[in-house]
XYZ file of C-alpha atoms in Angstrom:
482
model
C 4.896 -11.989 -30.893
C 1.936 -12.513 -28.635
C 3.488 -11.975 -25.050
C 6.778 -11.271 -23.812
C 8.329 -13.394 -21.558
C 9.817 -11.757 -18.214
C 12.980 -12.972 -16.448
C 11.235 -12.686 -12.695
C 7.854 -12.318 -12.929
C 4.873 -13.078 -14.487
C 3.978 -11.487 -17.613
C 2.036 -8.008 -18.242
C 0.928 -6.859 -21.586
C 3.613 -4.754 -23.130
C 2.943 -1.977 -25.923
C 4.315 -3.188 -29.100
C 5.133 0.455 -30.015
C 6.549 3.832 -28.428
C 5.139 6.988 -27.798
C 5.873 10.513 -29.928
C 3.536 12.278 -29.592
C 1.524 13.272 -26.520
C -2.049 15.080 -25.310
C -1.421 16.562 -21.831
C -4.347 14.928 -19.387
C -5.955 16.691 -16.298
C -7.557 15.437 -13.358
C -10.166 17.823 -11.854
C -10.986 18.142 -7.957
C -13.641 15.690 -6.929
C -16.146 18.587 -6.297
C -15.299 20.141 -9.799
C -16.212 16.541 -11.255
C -19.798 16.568 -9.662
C -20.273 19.820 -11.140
C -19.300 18.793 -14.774
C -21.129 15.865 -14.133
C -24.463 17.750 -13.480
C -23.384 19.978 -16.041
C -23.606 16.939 -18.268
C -26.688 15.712 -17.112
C -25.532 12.744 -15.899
C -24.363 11.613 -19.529
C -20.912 10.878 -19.812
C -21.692 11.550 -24.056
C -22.613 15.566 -22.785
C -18.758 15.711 -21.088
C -16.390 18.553 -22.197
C -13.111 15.838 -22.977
C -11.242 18.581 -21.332
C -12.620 18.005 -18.142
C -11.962 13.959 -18.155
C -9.098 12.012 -17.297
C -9.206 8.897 -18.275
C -11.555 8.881 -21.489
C -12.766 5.301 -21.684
C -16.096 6.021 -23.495
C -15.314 4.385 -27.126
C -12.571 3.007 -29.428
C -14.148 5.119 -32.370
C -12.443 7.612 -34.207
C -9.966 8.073 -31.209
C -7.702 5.070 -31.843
C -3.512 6.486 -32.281
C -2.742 6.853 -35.469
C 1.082 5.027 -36.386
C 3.862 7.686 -37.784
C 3.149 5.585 -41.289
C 0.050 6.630 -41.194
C 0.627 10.098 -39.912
C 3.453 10.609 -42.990
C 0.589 8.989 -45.537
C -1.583 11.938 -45.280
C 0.818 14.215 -46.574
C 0.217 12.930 -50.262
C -3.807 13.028 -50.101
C -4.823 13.429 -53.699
C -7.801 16.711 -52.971
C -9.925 15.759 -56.157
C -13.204 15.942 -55.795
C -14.002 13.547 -58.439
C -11.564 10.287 -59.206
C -9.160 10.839 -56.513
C -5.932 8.676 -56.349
C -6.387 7.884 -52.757
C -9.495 6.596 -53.439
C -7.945 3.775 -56.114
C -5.335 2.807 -53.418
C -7.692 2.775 -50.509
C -9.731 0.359 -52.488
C -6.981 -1.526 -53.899
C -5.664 -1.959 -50.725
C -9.032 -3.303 -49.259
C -9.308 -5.476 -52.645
C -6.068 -6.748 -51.774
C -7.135 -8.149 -47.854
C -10.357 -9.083 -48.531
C -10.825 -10.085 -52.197
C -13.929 -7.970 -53.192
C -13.116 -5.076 -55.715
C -16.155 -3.255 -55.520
C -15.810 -0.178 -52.612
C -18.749 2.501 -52.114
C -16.675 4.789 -49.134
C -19.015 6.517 -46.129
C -18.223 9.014 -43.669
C -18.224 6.170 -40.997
C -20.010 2.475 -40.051
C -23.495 3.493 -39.776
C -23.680 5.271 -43.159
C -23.093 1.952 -43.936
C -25.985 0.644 -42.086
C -28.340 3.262 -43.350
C -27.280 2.531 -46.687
C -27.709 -0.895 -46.950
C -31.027 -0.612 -44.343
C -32.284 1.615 -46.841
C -32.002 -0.521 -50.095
C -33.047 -3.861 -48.303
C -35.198 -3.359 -45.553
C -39.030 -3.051 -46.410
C -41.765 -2.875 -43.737
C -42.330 -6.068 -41.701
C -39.260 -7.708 -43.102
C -36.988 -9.428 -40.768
C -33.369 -9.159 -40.110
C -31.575 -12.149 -38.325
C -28.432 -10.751 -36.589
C -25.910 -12.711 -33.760
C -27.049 -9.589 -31.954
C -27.714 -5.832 -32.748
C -26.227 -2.583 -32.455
C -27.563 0.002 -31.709
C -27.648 2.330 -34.845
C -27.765 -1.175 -36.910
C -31.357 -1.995 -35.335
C -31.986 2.117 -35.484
C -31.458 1.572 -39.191
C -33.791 -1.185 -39.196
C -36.803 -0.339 -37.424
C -37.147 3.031 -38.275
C -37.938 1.908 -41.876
C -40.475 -0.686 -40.549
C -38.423 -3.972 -40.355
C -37.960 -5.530 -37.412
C -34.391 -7.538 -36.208
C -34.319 -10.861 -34.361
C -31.030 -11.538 -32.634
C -30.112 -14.694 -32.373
C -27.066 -15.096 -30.641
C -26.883 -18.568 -28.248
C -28.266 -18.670 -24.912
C -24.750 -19.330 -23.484
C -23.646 -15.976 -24.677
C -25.691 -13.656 -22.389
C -24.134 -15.648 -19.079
C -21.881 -12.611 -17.667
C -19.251 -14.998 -16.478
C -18.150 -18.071 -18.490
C -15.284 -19.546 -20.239
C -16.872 -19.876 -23.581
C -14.360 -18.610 -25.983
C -17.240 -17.222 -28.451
C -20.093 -15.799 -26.662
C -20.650 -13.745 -29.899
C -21.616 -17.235 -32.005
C -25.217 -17.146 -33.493
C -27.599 -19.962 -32.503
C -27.947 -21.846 -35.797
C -31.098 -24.028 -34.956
C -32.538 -20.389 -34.387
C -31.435 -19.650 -37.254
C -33.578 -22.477 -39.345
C -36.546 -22.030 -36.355
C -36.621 -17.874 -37.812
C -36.303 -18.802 -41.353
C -39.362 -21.270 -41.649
C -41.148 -18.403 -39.154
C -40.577 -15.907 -41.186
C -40.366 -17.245 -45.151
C -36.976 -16.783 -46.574
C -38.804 -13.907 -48.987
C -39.297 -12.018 -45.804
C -35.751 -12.027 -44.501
C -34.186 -8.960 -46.016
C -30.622 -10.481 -44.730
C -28.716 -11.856 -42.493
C -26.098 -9.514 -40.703
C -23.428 -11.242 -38.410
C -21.019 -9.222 -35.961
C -17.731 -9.711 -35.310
C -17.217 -9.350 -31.952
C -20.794 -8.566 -30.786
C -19.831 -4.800 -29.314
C -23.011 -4.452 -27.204
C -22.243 -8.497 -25.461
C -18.514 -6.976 -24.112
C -17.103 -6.998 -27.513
C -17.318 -10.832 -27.594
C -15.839 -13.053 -30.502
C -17.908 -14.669 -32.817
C -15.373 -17.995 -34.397
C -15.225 -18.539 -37.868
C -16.769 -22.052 -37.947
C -19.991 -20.149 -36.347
C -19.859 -17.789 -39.702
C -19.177 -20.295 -42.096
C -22.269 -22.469 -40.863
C -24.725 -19.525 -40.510
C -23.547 -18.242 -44.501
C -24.095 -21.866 -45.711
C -27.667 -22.123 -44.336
C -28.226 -18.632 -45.527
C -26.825 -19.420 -48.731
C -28.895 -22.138 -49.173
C -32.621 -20.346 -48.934
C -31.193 -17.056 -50.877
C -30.427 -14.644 -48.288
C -28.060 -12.158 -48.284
C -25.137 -12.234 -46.197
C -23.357 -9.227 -44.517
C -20.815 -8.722 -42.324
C -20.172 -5.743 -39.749
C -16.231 -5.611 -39.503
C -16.019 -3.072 -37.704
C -14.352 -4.677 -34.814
C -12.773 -6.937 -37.156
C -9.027 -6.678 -35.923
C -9.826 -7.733 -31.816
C -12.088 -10.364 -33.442
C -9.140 -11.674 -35.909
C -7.194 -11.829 -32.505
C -9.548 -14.372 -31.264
C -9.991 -16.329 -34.196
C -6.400 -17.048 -34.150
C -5.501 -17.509 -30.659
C -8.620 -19.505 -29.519
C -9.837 -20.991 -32.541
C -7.636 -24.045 -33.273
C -8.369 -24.673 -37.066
C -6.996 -21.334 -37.293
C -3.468 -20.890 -35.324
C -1.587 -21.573 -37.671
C -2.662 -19.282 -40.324
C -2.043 -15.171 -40.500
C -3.865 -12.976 -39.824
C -4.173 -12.119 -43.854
C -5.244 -15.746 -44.439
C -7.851 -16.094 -41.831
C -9.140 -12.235 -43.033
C -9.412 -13.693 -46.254
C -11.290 -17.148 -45.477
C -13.568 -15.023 -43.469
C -14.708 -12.662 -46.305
C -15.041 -15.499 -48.459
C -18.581 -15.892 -46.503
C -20.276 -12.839 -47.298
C -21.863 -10.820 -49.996
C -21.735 -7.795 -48.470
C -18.550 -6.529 -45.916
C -19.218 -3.122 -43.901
C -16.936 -1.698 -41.583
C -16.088 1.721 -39.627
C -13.070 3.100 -40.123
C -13.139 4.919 -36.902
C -12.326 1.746 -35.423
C -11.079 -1.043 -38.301
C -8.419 1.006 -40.023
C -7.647 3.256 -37.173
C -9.251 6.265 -39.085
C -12.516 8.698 -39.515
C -14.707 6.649 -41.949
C -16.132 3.704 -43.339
C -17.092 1.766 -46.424
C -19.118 -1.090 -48.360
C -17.210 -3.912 -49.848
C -19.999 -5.407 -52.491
C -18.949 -8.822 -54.258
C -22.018 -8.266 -56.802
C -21.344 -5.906 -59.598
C -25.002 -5.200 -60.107
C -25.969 -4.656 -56.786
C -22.772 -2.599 -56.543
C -23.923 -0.418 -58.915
C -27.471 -0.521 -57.717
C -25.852 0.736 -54.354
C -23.827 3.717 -56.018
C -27.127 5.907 -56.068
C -27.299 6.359 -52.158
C -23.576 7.136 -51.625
C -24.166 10.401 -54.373
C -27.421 11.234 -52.861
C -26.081 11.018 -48.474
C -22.816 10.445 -48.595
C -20.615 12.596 -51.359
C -18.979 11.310 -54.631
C -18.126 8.052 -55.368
C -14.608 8.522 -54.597
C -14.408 10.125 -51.301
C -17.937 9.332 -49.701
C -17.881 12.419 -47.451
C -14.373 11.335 -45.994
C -11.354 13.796 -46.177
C -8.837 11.943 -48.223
C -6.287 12.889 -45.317
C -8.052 10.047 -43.726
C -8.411 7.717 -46.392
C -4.645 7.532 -46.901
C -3.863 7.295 -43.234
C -6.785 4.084 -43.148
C -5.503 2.852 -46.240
C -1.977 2.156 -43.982
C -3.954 1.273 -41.097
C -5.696 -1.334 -43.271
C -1.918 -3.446 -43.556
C -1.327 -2.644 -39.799
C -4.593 -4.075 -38.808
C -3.663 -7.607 -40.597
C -0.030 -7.449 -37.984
C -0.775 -9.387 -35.268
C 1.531 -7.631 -33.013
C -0.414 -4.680 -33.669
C -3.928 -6.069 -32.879
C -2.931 -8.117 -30.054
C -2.167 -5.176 -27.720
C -5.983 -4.040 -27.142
C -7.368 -7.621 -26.434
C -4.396 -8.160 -23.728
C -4.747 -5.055 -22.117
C -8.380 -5.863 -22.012
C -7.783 -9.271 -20.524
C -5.166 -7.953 -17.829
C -8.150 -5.406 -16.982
C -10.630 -8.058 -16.644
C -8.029 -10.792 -14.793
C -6.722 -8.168 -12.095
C -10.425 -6.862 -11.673
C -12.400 -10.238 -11.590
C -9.536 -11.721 -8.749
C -10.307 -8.472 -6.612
C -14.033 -9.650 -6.701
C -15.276 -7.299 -9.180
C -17.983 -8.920 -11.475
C -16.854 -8.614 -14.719
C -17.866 -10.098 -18.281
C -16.300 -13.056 -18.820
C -13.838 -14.064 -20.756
C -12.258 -10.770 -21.924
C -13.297 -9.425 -25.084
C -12.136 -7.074 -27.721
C -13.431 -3.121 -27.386
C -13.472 -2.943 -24.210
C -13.427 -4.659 -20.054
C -17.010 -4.897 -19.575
C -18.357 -4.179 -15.769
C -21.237 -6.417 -14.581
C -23.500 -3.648 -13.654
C -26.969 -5.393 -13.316
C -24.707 -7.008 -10.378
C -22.910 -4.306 -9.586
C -26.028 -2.342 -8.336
C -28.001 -4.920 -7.569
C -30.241 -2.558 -5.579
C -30.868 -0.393 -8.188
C -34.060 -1.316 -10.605
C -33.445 -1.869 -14.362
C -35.935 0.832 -14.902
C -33.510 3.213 -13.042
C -30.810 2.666 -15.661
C -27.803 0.990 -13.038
C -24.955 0.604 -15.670
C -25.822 4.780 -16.462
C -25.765 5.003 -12.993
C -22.049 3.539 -12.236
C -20.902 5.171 -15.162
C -21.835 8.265 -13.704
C -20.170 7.409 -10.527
C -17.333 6.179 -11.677
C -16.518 9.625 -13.489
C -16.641 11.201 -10.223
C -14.491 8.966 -8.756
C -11.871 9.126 -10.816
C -12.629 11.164 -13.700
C -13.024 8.280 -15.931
C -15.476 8.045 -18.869
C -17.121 4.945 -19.448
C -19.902 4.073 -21.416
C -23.192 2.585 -20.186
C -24.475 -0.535 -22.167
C -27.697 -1.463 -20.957
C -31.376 -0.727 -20.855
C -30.278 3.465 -21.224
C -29.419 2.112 -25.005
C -32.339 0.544 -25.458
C -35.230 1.957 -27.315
C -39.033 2.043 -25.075
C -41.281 -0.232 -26.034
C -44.062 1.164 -28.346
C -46.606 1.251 -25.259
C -43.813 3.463 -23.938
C -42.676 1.055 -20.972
C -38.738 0.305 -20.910
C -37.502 -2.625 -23.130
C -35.023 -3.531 -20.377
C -31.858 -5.046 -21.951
C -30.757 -8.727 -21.647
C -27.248 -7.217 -20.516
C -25.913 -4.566 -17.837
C -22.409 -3.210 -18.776
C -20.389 -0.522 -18.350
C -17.572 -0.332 -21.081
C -14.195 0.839 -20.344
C -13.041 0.907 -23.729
C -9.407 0.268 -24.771
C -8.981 2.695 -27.979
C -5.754 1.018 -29.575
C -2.779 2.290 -28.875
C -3.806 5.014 -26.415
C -3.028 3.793 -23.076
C -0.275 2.522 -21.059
C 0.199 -0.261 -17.984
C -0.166 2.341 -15.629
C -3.351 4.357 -16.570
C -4.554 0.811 -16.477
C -3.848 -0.029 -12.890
C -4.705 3.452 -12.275
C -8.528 2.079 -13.507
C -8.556 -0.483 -11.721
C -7.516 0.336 -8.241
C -10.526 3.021 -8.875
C -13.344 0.524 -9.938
C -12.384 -1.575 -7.065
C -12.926 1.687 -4.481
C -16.170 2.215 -6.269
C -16.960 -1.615 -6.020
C -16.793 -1.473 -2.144
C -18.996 1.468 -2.119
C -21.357 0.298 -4.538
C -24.168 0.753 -1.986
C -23.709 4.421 -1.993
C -25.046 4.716 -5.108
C -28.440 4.803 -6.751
C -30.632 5.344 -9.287
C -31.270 7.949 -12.278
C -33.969 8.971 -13.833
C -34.636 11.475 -17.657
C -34.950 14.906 -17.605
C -35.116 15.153 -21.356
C -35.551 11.842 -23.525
C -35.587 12.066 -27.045
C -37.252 9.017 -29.185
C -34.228 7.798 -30.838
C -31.029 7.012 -29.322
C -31.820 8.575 -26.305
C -28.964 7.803 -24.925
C -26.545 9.894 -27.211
C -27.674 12.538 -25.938
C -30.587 12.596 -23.259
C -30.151 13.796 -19.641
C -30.607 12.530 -16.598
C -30.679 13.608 -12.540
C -30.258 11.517 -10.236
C -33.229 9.779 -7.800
C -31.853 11.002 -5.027
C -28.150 12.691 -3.092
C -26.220 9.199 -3.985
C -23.515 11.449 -5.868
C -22.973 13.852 -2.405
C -22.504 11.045 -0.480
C -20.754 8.631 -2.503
C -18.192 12.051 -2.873
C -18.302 12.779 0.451
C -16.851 8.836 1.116
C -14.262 9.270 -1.678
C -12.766 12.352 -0.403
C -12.411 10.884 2.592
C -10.071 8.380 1.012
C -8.314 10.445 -1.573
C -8.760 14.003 -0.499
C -10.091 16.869 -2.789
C -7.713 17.592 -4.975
C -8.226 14.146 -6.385
């Protein structure tokens, strides 16, 4: 049951589940909120979560768990070595995606490292629809490089195209006779593309980049991470597939690939991750680096609390009413925001509504990080927590200038079952306040920048009093106390 039908009026995305049990949120004074903020360094990552209201930064690891799951963890089997929740945790993933072979991590980008580290050699190349950021971290910190080939169409902030997250397959061929096949260490698709607005990529797209990969000898490997909104899509916009399940069109999509990866944290609606190898051989070849980073073989540094609660949330990811409430509440989000002349990313996603920063704040140079900017403004007004997704995620270029990103987003992420109707009007009325003041604010600029990932946990200060002012303009609306 996709969408409800109302008697009279039009249809809003209704929770396909009921509350039990509750965390108690606070909204701090406005002036309070500038102080955490500086606090913070203007990085929403360096927040206490006490101190936020609205906490919007990511759908990992803070997804609701289901009382199913909840009840599962009571019977966690505690062995270190050949635990029972291991064997049902991987016959459970055996069972959905047909591969028998699982090597568990603590979450997704073990993953990455792991298979980084057994593949990737200096100067090889790794096609991907488009990167992550740990997944290219992975990559180029052992000397390989990535080339992301997603289509031009699916960097235009506002389109119809149902999969902006499809890879460009004459790029594909192009990279491969640039490169040598020899040099490609493999080919990693994403499905949805998390750092594009969580944007689909359709099976057809997958099956055609596998087959030409297939056909010069290159591995194929598939981030699932964000599997579930991206099963949404393939069903409900992809017509080959409405009228399968959701189990069916899993299945014909892991048919593709050699290797499957996934974080648990978001696929699973747990703490963890895994690697799903079809090989035996390589399997085995792969076993050394879960001993020597992750743990034993049968936990892979997860508690096994978790593992049974994923192994549940495994069979409630393949229920479409389950995975259909986070892609509707994203599209509401996007609809209601988009009409009220906010520029959003186009059509709505999975993960997350995406905010158009680079148009946003116009005025504001790439250089001076604009999505980091608004998502630093919009905590003070409104003590929400986005995320920025822009050139702040990027990595500098090695002559140290800023690689500034194709994209300028601000995620507010929809962690699955977390929030209701009205916490998601309350969002929106707020971005569109902080909309019509968008020429309040401005710029920021590091304090402190570490080399990798700077923007996990780097801080900032703004370039000049934009946060006073753009305060000073919201109390004036809203008062203090909020």
């Amino acid at each position: 049951m996709a969408i409800i039908k109302f008697y009279n009026r039009a249809p809003v995305p209704m929770e396909m589940h009921k509350v039990k049990i509750v965390q108690k949120l606070t909204l701090l004074p406005a002036k309070q909120r500038l102080a955490k903020m500086k606090e913070a360094g203007f990085n929403t990552f360096l927040l206490h979560n006490g101190d936020i209201f609205m906490d919007m930064l990511t759908d990992s690891g803070v997804n609701a768990m289901s009382d199913n799951m909840q009840s599962a963890m009571l019977r966690a089997d505690d062995a270190y070595a050949g635990s029972e929740t291991f064997y049902r945790m991987r016959d459970k993933l055996e069972e959905i995606f047909g591969i028998p072979n699982l090597l568990p991590t603590h979450q997704g980008r073990a993953c990455e490292h792991i298979i980084a580290k057994h593949f990737v050699k200096p100067g090889n190349c790794i096609i991907m629809n488009y990167h992550f950021t740990t997944s290219k971290a992975h990559v180029t910190t052992l000397g390989g490089h990535v080339e992301e080939l997603i289509r031009d169409e699916g960097l235009i902030a506002q389109s119809t195209l149902p999969f902006k997250g499809n890879i460009d397959l004459d790029k594909v061929r192009a990279c491969i006779a640039k490169e040598g096949a020899d040099n490609i260490a493999y080919l990693r698709l994403e499905a949805g593309t998390n750092l594009i607005g969580g944007q689909p990529i359709s099976y057809e797209n997958m099956k055609a980049a596998t087959d030409i990969a297939r056909e010069y000898g290159i591995p194929t490997v598939l981030d699932a991470s964000l599997l579930q909104d991206n099963l949404y899509f393939n069903k409900t916009r992809e017509e080959s597939l409405k009228d399968l399940s959701i189990r069916e069109i899993t299945r014909k999509i892991a048919d593709l690939f050699d290797i499957i990866y996934f974080s648990g944290r978001k696929f699973g609606f747990g703490r963890g991750g895994g690697i799903l190898v079809r090989d035996e051989a390589l399997f085995h070849e792969l076993e050394d680096y879960i001993t020597m980073y992750e743990g034993f073989l049968t936990y892979g540094g997860m508690s096994v609390k978790e593992m049974e609660a994923m192994t549940i949330g495994f069979d409630e990811t393949m229920d479409f009413d389950v995975i259909s409430q986070s892609p509707q509440f994203i599209n509401h989000a996007v609809k209601e925001l988009d009409a009220l002349g906010v520029p959003m990313i186009t059509p709505g996603g999975g993960l997350g509504a995406h905010i158009n920063a680079k148009e946003v704040l116009a005025h504001v140079p790439s250089e001076e990080y604009p999505a980091g900017a608004l998502v630093a403004a919009l905590y003070l007004c409104g003590g929400i927590r986005g995320m920025e997704r822009g050139t702040l995620s990027e990595e500098r270029n090695p002559d140290g200038s800023e690689r500034i990103a194709s994209v300028e987003m601000v995620r507010l992420a929809f962690p699955r079952r977390v929030f209701t109707l009205s916490q998601t009007e309350y969002v929106i009325d707020r971005v569109k306040w902080l909309y019509d003041h968008r020429h309040l604010v401005g710029g920021l600029r590091f304090v402190r920048e570490p080399k990798t990932l700077r923007f996990f946990t780097g801080t900032l200060e703004p370039t000049s009093d934009w946060p006073e002012k753009l305060l000073e303009a919201y109390m004036a609306d809203f008062g203090e106390d909020q």
